[in-house]
Structures are given as structure tokens and as C-alpha cells.
XYZ file of C-alpha atoms in Angstrom:
622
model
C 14.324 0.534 7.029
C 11.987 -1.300 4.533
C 12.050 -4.671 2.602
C 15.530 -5.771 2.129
C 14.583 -7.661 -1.186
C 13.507 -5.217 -3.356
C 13.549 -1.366 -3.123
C 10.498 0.450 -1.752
C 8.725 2.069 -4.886
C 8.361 5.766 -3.932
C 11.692 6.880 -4.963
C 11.436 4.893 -8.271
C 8.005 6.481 -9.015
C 8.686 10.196 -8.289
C 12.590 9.392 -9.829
C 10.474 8.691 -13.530
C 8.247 11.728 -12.903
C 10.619 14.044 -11.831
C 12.842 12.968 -15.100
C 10.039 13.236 -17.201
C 9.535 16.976 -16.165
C 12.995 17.693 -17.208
C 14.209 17.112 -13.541
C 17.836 16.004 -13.350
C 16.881 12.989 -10.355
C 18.913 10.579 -8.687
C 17.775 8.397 -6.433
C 19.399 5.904 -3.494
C 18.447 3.126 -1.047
C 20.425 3.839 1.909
C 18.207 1.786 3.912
C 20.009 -1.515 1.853
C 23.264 0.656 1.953
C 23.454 0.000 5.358
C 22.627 -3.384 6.370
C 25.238 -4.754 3.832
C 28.220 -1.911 5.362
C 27.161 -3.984 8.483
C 26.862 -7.310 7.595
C 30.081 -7.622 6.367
C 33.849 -8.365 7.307
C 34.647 -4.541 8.265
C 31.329 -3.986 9.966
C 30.757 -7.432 12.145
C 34.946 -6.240 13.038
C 33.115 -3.189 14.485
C 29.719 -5.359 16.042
C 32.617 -7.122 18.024
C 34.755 -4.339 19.226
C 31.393 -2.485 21.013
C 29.578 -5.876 22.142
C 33.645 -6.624 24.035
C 33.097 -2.595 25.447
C 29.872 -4.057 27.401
C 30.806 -5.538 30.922
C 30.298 -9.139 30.926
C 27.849 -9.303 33.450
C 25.803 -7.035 30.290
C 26.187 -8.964 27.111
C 23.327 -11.040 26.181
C 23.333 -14.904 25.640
C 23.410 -13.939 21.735
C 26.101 -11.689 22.189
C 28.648 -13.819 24.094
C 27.724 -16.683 21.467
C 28.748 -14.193 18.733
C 32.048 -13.561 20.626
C 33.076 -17.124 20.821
C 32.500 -17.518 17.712
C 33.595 -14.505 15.646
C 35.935 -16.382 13.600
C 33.059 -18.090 12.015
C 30.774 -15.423 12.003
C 33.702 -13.281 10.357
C 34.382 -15.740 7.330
C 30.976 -16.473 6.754
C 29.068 -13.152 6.529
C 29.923 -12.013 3.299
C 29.633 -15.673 1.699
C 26.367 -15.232 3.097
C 25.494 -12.375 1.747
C 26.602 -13.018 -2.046
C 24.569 -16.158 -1.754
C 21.473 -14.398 -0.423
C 22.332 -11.849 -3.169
C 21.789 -14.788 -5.708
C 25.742 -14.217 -7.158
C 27.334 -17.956 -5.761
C 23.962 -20.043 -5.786
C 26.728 -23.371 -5.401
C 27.379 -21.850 -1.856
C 23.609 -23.841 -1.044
C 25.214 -27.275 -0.377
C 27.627 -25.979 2.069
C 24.711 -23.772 3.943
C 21.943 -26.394 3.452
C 23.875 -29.087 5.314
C 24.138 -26.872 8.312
C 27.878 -27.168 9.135
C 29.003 -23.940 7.588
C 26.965 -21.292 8.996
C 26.976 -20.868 12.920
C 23.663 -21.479 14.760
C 22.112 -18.808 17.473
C 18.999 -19.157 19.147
C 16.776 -18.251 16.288
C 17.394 -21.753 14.724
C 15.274 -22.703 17.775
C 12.529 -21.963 15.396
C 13.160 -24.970 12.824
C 11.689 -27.293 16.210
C 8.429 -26.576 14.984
C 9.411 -28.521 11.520
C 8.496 -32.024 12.506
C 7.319 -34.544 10.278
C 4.219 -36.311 11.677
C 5.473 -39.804 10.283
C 8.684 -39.608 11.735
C 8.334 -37.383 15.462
C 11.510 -38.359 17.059
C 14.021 -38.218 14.586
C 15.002 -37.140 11.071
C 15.723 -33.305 10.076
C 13.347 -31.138 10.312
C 14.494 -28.819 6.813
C 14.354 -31.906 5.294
C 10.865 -33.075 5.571
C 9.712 -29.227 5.095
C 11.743 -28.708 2.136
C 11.382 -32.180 0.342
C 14.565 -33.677 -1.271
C 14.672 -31.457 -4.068
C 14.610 -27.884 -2.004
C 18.672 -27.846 -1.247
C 18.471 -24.389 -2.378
C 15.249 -22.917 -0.474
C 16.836 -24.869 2.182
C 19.801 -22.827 2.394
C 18.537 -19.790 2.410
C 16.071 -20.290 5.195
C 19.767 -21.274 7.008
C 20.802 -17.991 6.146
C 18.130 -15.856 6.648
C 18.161 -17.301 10.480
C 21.518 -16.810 10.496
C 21.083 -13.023 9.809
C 18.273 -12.579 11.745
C 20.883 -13.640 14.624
C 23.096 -11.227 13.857
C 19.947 -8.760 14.579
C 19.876 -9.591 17.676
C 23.563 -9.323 18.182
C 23.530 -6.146 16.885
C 20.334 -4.876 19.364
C 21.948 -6.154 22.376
C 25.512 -4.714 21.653
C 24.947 -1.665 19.448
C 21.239 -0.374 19.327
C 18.645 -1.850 21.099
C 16.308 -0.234 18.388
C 17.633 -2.363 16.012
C 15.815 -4.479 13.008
C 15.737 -4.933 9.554
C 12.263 -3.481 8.994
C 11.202 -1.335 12.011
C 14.121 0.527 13.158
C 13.634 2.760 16.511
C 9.627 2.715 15.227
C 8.534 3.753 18.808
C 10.472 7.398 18.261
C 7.579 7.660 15.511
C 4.459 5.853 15.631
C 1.919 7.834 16.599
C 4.479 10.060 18.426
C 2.504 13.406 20.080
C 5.844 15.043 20.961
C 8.626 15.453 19.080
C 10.776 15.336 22.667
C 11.829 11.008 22.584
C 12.976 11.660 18.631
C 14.610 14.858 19.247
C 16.359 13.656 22.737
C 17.686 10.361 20.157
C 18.400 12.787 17.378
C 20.949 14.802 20.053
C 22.395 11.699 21.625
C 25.950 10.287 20.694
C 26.098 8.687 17.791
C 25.747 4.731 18.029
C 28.135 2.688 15.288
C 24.684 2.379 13.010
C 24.473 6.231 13.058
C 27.901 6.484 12.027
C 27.441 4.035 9.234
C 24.487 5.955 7.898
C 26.618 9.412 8.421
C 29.320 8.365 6.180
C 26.874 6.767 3.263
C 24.905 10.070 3.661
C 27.300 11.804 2.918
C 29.434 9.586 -0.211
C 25.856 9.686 -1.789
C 25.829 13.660 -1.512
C 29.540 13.967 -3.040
C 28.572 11.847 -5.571
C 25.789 13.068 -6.887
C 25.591 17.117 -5.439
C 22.440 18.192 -5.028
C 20.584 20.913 -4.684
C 17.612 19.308 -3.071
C 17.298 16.056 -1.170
C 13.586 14.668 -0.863
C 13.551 12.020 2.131
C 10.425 9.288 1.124
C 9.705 8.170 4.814
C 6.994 4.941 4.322
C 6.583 3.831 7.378
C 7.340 4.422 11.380
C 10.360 2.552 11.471
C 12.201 4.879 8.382
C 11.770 8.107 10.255
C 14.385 8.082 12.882
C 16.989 7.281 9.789
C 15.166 10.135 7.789
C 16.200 12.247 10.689
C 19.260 11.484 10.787
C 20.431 11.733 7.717
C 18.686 15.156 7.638
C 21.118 16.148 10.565
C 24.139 14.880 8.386
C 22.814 16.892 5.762
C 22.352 20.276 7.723
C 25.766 19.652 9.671
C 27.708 19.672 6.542
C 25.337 21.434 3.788
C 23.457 23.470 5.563
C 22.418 25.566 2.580
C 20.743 22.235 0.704
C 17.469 22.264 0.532
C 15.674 18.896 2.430
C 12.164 17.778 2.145
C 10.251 15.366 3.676
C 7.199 12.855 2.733
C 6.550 9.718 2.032
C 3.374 7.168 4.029
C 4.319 7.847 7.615
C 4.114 12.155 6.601
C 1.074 11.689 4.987
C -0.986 9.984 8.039
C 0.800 10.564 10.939
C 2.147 14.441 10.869
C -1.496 15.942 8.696
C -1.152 18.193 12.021
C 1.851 18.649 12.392
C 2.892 22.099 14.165
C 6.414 21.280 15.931
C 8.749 23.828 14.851
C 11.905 21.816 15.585
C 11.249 19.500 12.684
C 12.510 22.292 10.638
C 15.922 22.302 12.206
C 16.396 19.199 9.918
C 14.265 19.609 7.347
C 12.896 22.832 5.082
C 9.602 21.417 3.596
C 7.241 18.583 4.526
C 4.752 18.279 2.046
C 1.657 15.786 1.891
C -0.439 13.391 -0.515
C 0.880 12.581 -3.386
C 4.359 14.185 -3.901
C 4.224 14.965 -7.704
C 1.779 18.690 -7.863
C 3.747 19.662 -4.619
C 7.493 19.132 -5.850
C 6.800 20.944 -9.178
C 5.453 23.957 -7.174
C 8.321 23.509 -4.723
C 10.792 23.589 -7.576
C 9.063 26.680 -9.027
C 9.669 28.349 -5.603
C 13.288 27.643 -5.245
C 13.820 29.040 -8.759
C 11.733 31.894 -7.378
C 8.997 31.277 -9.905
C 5.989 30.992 -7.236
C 6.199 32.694 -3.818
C 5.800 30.897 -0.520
C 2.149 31.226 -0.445
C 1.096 28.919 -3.339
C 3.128 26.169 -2.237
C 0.933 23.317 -2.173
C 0.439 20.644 0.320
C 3.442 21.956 2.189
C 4.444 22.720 5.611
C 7.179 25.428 5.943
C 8.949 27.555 9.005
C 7.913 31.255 8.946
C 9.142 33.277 11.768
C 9.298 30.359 14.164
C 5.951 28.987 13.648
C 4.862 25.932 11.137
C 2.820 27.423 8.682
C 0.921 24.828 6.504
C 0.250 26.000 2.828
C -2.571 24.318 1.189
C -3.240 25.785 -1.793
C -5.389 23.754 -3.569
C -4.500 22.817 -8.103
C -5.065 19.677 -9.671
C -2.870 16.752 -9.052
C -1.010 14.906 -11.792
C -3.438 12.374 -12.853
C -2.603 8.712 -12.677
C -2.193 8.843 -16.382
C 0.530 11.442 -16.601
C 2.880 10.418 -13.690
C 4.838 8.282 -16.421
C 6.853 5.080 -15.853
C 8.592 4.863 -12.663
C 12.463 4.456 -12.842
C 14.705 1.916 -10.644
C 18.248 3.602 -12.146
C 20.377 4.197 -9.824
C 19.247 1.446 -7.596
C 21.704 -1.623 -7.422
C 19.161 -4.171 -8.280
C 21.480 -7.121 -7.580
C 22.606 -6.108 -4.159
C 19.114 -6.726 -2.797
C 18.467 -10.122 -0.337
C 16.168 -12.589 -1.430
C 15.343 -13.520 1.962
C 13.292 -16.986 3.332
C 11.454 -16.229 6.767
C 9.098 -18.368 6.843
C 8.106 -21.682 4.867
C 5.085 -21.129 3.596
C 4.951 -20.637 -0.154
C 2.370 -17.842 -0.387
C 3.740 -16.091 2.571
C 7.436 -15.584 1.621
C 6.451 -13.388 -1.132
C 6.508 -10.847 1.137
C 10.689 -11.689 1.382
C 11.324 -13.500 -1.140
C 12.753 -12.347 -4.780
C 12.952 -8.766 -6.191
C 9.555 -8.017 -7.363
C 8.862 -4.252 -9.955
C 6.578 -2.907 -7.503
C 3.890 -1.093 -9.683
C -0.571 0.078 -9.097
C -3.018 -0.324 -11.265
C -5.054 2.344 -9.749
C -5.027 4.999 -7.726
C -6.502 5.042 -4.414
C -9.327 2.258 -3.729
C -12.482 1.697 -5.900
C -14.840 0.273 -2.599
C -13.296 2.841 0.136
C -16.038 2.406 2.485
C -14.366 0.383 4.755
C -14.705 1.442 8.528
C -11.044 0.678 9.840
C -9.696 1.958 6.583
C -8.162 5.640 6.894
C -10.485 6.304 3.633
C -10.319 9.910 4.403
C -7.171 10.219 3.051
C -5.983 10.929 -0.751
C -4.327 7.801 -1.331
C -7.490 5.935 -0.145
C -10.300 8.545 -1.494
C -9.159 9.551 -4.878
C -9.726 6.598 -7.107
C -8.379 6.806 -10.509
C -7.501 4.612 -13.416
C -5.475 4.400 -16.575
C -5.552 2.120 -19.492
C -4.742 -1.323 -19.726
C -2.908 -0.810 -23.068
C -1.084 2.523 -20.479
C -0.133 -0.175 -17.673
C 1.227 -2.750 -20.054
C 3.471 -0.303 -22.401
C 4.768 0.740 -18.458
C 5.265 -3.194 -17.596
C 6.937 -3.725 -20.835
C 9.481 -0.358 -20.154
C 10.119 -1.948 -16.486
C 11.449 -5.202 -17.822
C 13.731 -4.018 -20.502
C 15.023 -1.739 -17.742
C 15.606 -4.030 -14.937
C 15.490 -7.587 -17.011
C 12.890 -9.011 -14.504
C 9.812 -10.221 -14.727
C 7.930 -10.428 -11.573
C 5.304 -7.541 -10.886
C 3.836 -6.955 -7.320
C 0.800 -5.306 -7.900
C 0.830 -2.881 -4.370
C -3.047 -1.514 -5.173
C -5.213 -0.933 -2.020
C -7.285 -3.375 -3.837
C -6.693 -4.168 -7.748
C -10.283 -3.568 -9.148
C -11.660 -6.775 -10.660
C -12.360 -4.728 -14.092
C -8.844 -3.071 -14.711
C -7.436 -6.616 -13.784
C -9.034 -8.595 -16.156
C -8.487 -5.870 -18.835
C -4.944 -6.137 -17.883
C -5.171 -9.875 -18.395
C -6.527 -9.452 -21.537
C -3.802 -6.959 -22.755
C -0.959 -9.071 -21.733
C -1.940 -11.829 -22.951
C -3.349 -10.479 -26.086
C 0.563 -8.436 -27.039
C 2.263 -12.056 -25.259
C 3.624 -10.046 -22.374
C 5.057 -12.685 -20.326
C 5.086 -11.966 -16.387
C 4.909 -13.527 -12.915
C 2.848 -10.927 -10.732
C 0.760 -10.818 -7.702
C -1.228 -8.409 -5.872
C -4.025 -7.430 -3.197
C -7.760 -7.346 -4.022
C -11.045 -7.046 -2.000
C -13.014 -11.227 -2.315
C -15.966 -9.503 -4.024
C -17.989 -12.078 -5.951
C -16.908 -10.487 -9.054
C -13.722 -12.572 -8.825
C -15.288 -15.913 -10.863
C -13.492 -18.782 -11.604
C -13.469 -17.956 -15.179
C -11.896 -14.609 -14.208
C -9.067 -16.380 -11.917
C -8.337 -18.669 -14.926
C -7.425 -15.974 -16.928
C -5.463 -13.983 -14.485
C -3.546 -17.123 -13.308
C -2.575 -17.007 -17.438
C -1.922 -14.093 -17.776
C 0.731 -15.015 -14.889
C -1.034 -14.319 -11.591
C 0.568 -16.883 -8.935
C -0.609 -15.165 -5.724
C -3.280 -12.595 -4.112
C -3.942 -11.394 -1.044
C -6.840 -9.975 0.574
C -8.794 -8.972 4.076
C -10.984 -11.309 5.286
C -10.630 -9.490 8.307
C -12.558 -10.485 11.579
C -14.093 -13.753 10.107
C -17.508 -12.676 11.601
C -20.553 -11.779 8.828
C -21.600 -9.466 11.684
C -18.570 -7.765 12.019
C -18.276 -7.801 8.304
C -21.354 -6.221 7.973
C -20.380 -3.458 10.623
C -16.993 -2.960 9.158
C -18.815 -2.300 5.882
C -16.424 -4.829 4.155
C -18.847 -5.692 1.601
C -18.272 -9.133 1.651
C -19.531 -12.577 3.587
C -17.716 -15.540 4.961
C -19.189 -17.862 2.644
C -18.520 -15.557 -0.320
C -14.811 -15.310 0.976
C -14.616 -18.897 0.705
C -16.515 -19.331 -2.488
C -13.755 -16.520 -4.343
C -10.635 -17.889 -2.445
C -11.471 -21.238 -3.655
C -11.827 -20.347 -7.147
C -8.418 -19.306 -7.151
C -6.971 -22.051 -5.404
C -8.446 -24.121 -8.191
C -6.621 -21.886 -10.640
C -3.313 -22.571 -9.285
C -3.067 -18.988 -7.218
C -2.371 -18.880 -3.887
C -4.297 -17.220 -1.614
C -3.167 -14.984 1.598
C -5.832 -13.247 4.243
C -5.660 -10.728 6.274
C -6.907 -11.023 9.732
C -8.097 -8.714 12.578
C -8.823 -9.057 16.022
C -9.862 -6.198 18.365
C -12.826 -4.956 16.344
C -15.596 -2.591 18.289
C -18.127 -5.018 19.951
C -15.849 -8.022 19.334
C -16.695 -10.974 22.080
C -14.770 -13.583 23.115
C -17.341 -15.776 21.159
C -16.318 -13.886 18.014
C -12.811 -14.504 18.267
C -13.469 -18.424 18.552
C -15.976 -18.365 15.807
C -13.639 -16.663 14.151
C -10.424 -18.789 14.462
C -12.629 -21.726 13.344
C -13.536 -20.309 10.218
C -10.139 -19.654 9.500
C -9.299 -23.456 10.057
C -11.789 -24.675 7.797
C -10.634 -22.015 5.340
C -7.289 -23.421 5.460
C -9.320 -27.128 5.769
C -10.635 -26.746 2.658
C -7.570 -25.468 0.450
C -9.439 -22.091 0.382
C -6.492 -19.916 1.766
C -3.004 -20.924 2.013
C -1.167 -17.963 4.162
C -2.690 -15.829 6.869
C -1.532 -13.086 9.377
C -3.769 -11.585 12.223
C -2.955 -7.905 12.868
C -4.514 -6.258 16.044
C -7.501 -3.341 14.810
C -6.424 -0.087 15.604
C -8.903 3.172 15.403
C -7.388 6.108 13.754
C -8.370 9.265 13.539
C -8.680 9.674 9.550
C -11.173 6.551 9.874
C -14.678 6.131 10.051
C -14.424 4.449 13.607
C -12.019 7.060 15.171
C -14.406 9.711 13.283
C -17.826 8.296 14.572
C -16.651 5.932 17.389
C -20.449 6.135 18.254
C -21.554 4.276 15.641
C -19.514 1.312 16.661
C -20.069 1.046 19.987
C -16.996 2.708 21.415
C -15.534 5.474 23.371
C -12.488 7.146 22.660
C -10.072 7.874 24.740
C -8.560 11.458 24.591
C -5.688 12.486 22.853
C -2.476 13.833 24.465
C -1.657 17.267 23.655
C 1.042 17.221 21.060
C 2.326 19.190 18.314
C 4.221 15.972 16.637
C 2.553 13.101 15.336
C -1.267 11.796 15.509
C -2.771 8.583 13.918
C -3.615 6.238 16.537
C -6.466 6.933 19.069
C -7.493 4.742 21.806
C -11.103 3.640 22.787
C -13.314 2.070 25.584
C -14.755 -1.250 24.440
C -17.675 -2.141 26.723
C -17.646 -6.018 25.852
C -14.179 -5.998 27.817
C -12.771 -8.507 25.666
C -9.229 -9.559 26.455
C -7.686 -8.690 22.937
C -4.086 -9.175 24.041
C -4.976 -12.984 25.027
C -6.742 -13.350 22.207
C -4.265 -12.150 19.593
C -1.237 -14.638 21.405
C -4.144 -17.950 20.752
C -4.866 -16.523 17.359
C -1.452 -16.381 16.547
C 0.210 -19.360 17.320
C -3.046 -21.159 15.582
C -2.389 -19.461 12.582
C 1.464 -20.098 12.227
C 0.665 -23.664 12.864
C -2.132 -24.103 10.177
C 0.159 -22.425 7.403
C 2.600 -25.096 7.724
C -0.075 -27.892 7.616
C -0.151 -28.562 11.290
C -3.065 -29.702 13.762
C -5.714 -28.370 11.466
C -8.199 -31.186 12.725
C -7.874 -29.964 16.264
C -10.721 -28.086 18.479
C -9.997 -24.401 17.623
C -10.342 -24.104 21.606
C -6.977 -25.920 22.457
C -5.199 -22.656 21.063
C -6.870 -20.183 24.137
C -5.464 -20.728 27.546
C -8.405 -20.943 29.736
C -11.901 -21.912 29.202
C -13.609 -20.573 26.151
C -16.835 -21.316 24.609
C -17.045 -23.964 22.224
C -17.761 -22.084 18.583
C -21.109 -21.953 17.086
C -19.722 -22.348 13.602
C -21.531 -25.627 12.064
C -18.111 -27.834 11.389
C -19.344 -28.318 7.907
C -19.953 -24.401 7.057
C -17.060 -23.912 4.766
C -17.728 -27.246 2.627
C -21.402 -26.281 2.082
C -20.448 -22.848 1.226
C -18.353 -24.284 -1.605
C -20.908 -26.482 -2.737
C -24.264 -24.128 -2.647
């Protein structure tokens, strides 16, 4: 399970590739497949009959709410859905006025919406939407009113349950392969079944020889499997392979030989040089030996061949395809308010890099070890526009998300250039590194050339931390680069970080407060704070001495290894830290209580920060 607003770009890149070799490719997003077989008439029918199999004394407060009102919930969901699709946009002045949709407890969260000139009365959507947001109104409505029908669905169907991290525990950083494997032989819950029967109409439809299963993240893996099993249960003689993010950080080590009772291959990196040399040795071309990249079962044991030939350069992987994708089935979905940070959710963005890998990769959390990181590579800005231009007469949009480790400041304004030079019109976005490079005259000319958004790490706001995370960058340049593009009309997300080696409880306030006079002074708009976590293809989990740390060992496992755990002698309460940080944050990206002491947000006493109030404002003007 991914994004549900726009398909995941692996399958569209190694779709073109694969095409361009002379490849007959198909590709399909089961992952969207099967939230809308659920969310709909047939599949809510079949949410009700297993939530009415639980004793009473069993259902959860959302699921008896769903019960009573199924009716509603039954005449609504598909509505819903089309509307969130974008095909009955009129649908927003029935949803918007809140009378057609029912409410759960996730519409709890619209209390926080309270407009400071009128605290005791008024509606909330009202004063955060303005009088002219009827639309964006609505489908905030209905995005909490699916996000309630999660929870229905984990309390009476799968407790593993959600949109974008399905069963990720089976996965993340999983040494044995016993919890997945125990899941894999379990009975079926009504969401395997679902997935079972799409599995297999996209096989009949399209009848493969070889299915390749692009597994991103922890929370696509237990789905991979599945559909794997479907595969072998019926077809046992098609060939299935594995990659994808999650393969290609998590299983590097992998020596489990039950993974190949669902799968033949698992290969690694970059998935172009390997599938040609795969292909080659299923038309018994190359022999199992110069397979590259690519785990295999030989006689019961996981064999991993790495023969080493060039990879298909940036340049020659060709134009990725989304054919075969049903581009208007995807949800434009509204979590959260804030303009800048509903990007994430909102409208179906051609996802497409500049580069390949990361031009800085020095970064000490970053897993720089690793191909996508370490080899950097560019093409051509005349290249990267002739692609843009073959995207948008293929899918008739417009808006580009940029998904670079960092977009490097040259190719970007070359880029810039280009488009604006052959009067390529675009809406795009993407991450970068705040290097001082970034100018104001450079984020004029990318906010022309159609840039309305980037995002960055500003990581632990600390320059000492900055400087030990080798980050390259300083608070005061952070806010001197952010600003610049505020200024140009782009808005600016951060990410955060909290747990870092050595960090102190002073840290974390000094930290949070130059965060609120970031968002103070209009430098940054959207924020999240994500906990640190060493790994073991990282600088800090590969010289934990370096930072202060000890790490803790490793289980024994034959499965999958990313995640390491470490001894911190400052003793810093991370977990309390990360609920203060968090709450602060939500509340300063919706314009709330940014004049407050930073220390009201901790629970307990905590020092008072030894940030100068002013720091950010001088920053801007020296």
C-alpha cells in the first residue's frame, strides 16, 4: 500500500524501459485496486457482515457506529469516492455542509480548527477554509470520512489495516522470516481475498510469463507476499521476482530460503541491468551464474549472484510509461490543511528525478552506502524536458513531483532555463538540500518556470548537530534560503529529526524554538519531525564511535536487517520529546500559538532555550 493519489513511479519507470528494450510490459496498481473493491457498495456489504460475526462485547466504538449506520455509510461510499475521484465535483455542496456524509470519531480532529476571533462558536471548516473553499472543504469531509472507514475496517477485518502501511511490522526491519511466514499461512482475512481475486483477473488478462513485484516500502511487502502465494497456488510455473526500496535496504543479506517458496528471483539496486540479464536467462541466453544483482534458490540454500556489468545509465533508461494505469481512478485526498503539506495527498502528480542518486551524499543518517544514494548521475536538461513534454501528452497533466534525494541546484536551474526557454508550461515541486546556492534570483526563476513547493531537511535545528551530521548547512543559512523562496511565492516544507547521537534535552528545546521562529518569520510553511534511526548502510550504524554511541547487537536472522539500535549516554528521553515536538509542530502549521514559550509544549520542567528570540530576524537581515 502506497499513495492513493497517484501511482508509485517504479512500475511506470521500468514499464518505459522494459518497452523500450523490445519487452512486451504491462503494468498494474493493485494497491489502488483494492481500496476502491472495498470502499464500495459490494465491499462495505462484506465490512458489515464480518464486523456483525464479532461478539458484541468485541466490536469497537467505530465499529458499532458503522453498524447503526450502514444505510448511510452504504449510499454514500461510492458518491464519495467519484467525488474524491474528481468525476461529480457538484457532489461538494452536499459533503461541505456536513449533513450527507456520516461522522466517526476522526471528525474529532476538526476541534482543533478554531478561529481566534470567534472561540465559542462558528464552524470550524469555515474559518479554515475561508468562504470561497466549498470544494477543499468537502474533501477534507471526505477524506475523514474514509479514514473512518479505516478504522472500521482494522477493528472488524484486519487489525493491520491502513491506507499506506499495511501489516508494516511483518517487514520492517524483520530478522526472521517466522511473523510474515506464520501471516502468509493463516486463513485468509476478507482483504486477502480481495487481493486474491484482483491477482488473479490481472493475470488472465494480461498472461504472463514473468511477474516483477516493486515492493517500496515496509508496509507493501506483506501484499507482495501474498499475491506471490496467489501466483504460485494457481501458476506455479510463472516466473516471480521481487524488488523494489524495501529489497534494496532491508533484505542486502538476505539468506532465508523460504522466501523462495513465493518468489524465484530477488534482485537489488536498480532493476534495469538485472532484468535484462534475468530475461537472457529465462530464454537460456546467460546461465545462472552471471545473473546480476540477484538472489536465487540452489539446492536449498540462497545463493546471491553478483556479477558485476555496467548499469543502464540515467540517460538511457528512457521515458517512464503510466499505460495501463487508470489515472482517473486515483483519490485526491485532503489530510491535513496546510497548503504545502497536502501535496503529499493531494492531486495526481508525474512522479519523475532529475538525477540519479544524491550529488552531497555525505550525510551521516543517510544510508549513502547504497546505489541509489552513492551513484550520482545526470542527464540533460534539453533530455529531462523532451521526457516532461512525452509525460503530458501521455497522461494530459501537468504537475511534476520532482522525487530526487535532493534536486541539484545546477540541473534545476538548467531545467528552468529549458522550460521556459521551449514555453513548457508545468506546476512541479520537489526536494533539495538549503545550500546557499539556492539565491533569490535562482528561486525567481524556478517559481517561473512553475515551481510552487520544495521540501528539504533541516533536520535537528542544532548548528552542532548539523555540523556532526555533516549536513552541510547552518540554521541561519536555512533561514536565509527558505526565505528566499517564500518571497518567490514557493512554499517551503522541513524535515525534522529528533533522537540524534549526543542530542540533550537542551537541544531539543533549542531546537523547537528555532523551528517557531522559522515558521515566525514566513521562512517555512509545513514541517514534520521524524524520530533518527541508525542503520546499518549509514555512516552512524557503520562508525557509531564517531558519534558518541553504542550499538546494540543484532538478532540473529536470516530475513531482514536495516535498523540497529544504540546506547546514547546523554539519556535523553526521545519518546517525550518527539510527543512535545509534535503537537508544537501541528499547531504552528495551522497558524496557531506561535508567540507562545516553546516550553509550554514539554510536560515537565525543561530549560528555558538559549536561542536569542531575535536569531531568525537577524539572520534574514545580515
Amino acid at each position: 500500500m502506497t499513495q492513493l493519489n497517484t501511482p508509485y513511479p517504479s512500475t511506470a519507470y521500468l514499464t518505459g524501459f522494459l518497452r523500450k528494450e523490445g519487452v512486451t510490459a504491462f503494468q498494474e496498481d493493485l494497491a489502488l485496486s483494492l481500496v476502491l473493491r472495498l470502499l464500495s457498495r459490494p465491499g462495505l456489504e462484506a465490512v458489515r457482515q464480518a464486523a456483525q460475526r464479532r461478539p458484541l462485547a468485541e466490536q469497537s466504538p467505530a465499529v458499532r457506529d458503522f453498524l447503526a449506520l450502514f444505510p448511510r455509510y452504504r449510499a454514500t461510499v461510492e458518491p464519495a469516492i467519484a467525488f474524491l475521484q474528481g468525476q461529480d465535483p457538484t457532489l461538494a455542496h452536499r459533503i461541505a455542509a456536513r449533513r450527507f456524509l456520516p461522522e466517526g470519531a476522526r471528525f474529532a480532529a476538526l476541534d482543533v480548527y478554531v478561529d481566534p476571533d470567534d472561540p465559542d462558536g462558528g464552524d470550524p471548516l469555515a474559518w479554515a477554509f475561508g468562504a470561497l473553499g466549498t470544494h477543499d472543504r468537502a474533501r477534507h469531509v471526505a477524506t475523514l470520512y474514509l479514514n473512518d472507514l479505516a478504522d472500521v475496517i482494522r477493528d472488524a477485518v484486519d487489525p493491520r489495516f491502513e491506507f499506506v502501511r499495511y501489516a508494516d511490522s511483518l517487514a520492517m526491519s524483520q530478522p526472521s522470516f517466522d511473523p510474515l511466514a506464520e501471516a502468509l499461512a493463516a486463513p485468509p482475512t476478507l482483504i486477502d481475498t480481495i487481493l486474491d481475486e484482483l491477482t488473479w483477473e490481472a493475470v488472465e488478462r494480461h498472461q504472463p510469463t514473468v511477474v516483477l513485484l516493486s515492493v517500496p516500502f515496509p508496509g507493501a511487502v506483506y501484499a507482495a507476499f501474498r499475491i506471490a502465494q496467489s501466483i504460485k497456488r494457481r501458476r506455479p510455473e510463472l516466473t516471480v521476482c521481487l524488488g523494489g526500496g524495501y529489497v534494496n535496504t532491508e533484505l542486502r543479506e538476505l539468506a532465508e530460503p523460504r522466501v523462495f517458496d513465493y518468489v524465484d528471483f530477488v534482485t537489488l539496486d536498480d532493476g534495469e541491468r538485472p532484468l535484462l540479464a534475468l530475461l537472457e536467462h529465462l530464454a537460456g541466453e546467460r546461465p545462472a551464474d552471471r545473473l546480476v544483482r540477484t538472489f536465487v534458490r540452489e539446492n536449498g540454500v540462497v545463493r546471491y549472484h553478483a556479477r558485476s556489468e555496467p548499469d543502464v545509465t540515467f540517460t538511457e533508461t528512457g521515458t517512464p510509461t503510466w499505460d495501463g494505469l487508470p489515472l482517473h481512478r486515483y483519490l485526491s485526498l485532503l489530510d491535513m490543511l496546510n497548503p504545502m503539506h497536502r501535496l503529499w495527498s493531494d492531486g495526481r502528480w508525474n512522479k519523475l528525478t532529475i538525477a540519479h542518486g544524491c550529488y552531497w551524499k555525505k550525510c551521516s543518517f543517510c544510508d549513502v552506502s547504497l546505489d541509489y544514494i552513492s551513484r550520482y548521475e545526470t542527464a540533460s536538461a534539453e533530455l529531462l524536458v523532451d521526457r516532461i513534454e512525452s509525460i503530458v501528452a501521455e497522461t494530459g497533466q501537468t504537475g511534476f513531483h520532482f522525487v530526487d534525494e535532493a534536486a541539484p541546484p545546477k540541473m534545476l536551474r538548467a531545467l528552468a532555463e529549458e522550460l521556459l526557454r521551449r514555453r513548457v508550461t508545468i506546476t512541479w515541486w520537489g526536494n533539495i538540500r538549503f545550500e546557499k546556492s539556492f539565491t533569490p534570483e535562482l528561486a525567481r526563476l524556478l517559481a517561473d518556470s512553475g515551481c510552487i513547493a520544495i521540501s528539504g531537511g533541516l533536520e535537528v535545528a542544532s548548528d552542532r548537530l548539523l555540523k556532526l551530521m555533516k549536513k552541510g548547512v547552518s540554521v541561519a543559512q536555512v533561514a536565509r534560503v527558505t526565505r528566499a523562496f517564500t518571497d518567490a511565492g514557493i512554499l517551503v516544507h522541513a524535515y525534522l529529526m529528533y533522537g540524534f547521537p549526543t542530542q540533550t534535552v537542551q537541544d531539543t528545546v533549542d531546537a523547537l524554538e528555532y523551528v517557531r521562529q522559522l515558521f515566525e518569520a514566513d521562512c517555512i510553511q509545513s514541517g514534520f519531525f521524524h524520530r533518527f534511526s541508525a542503520t546499518v548502510h549509514s555512516p552512524v550504524g557503520r562508525n557509531p564511535q564517531e558519534y558518541g554511541i553504542t550499538l546494540l547487537p543484532l538478532p540473529d536472522g536470516t530475513f531482514a536487517k536495516n535498523d540497529v539500535g544504540f546506547h546514547d549516554p546523554t539519556g535523553t528521553d526521545h519518546d517525550a520529546m518527539g510527543r512535545a515536538l509534535n503537537k508544537a509542530l501541528y499547531n504552528y502549521m495551522h497558524g496557531i500559538l506561535l508567540d507562545q514559550d516553546v516550553r509550554r509544549w514539554f510536560r515537565g520542567r525543561v530549560p528555558r532555550p538559549t536561542v536569542p528570540g531575535h536569531f531568525i530576524a537577524r539572520a534574514l537581515t545580515g
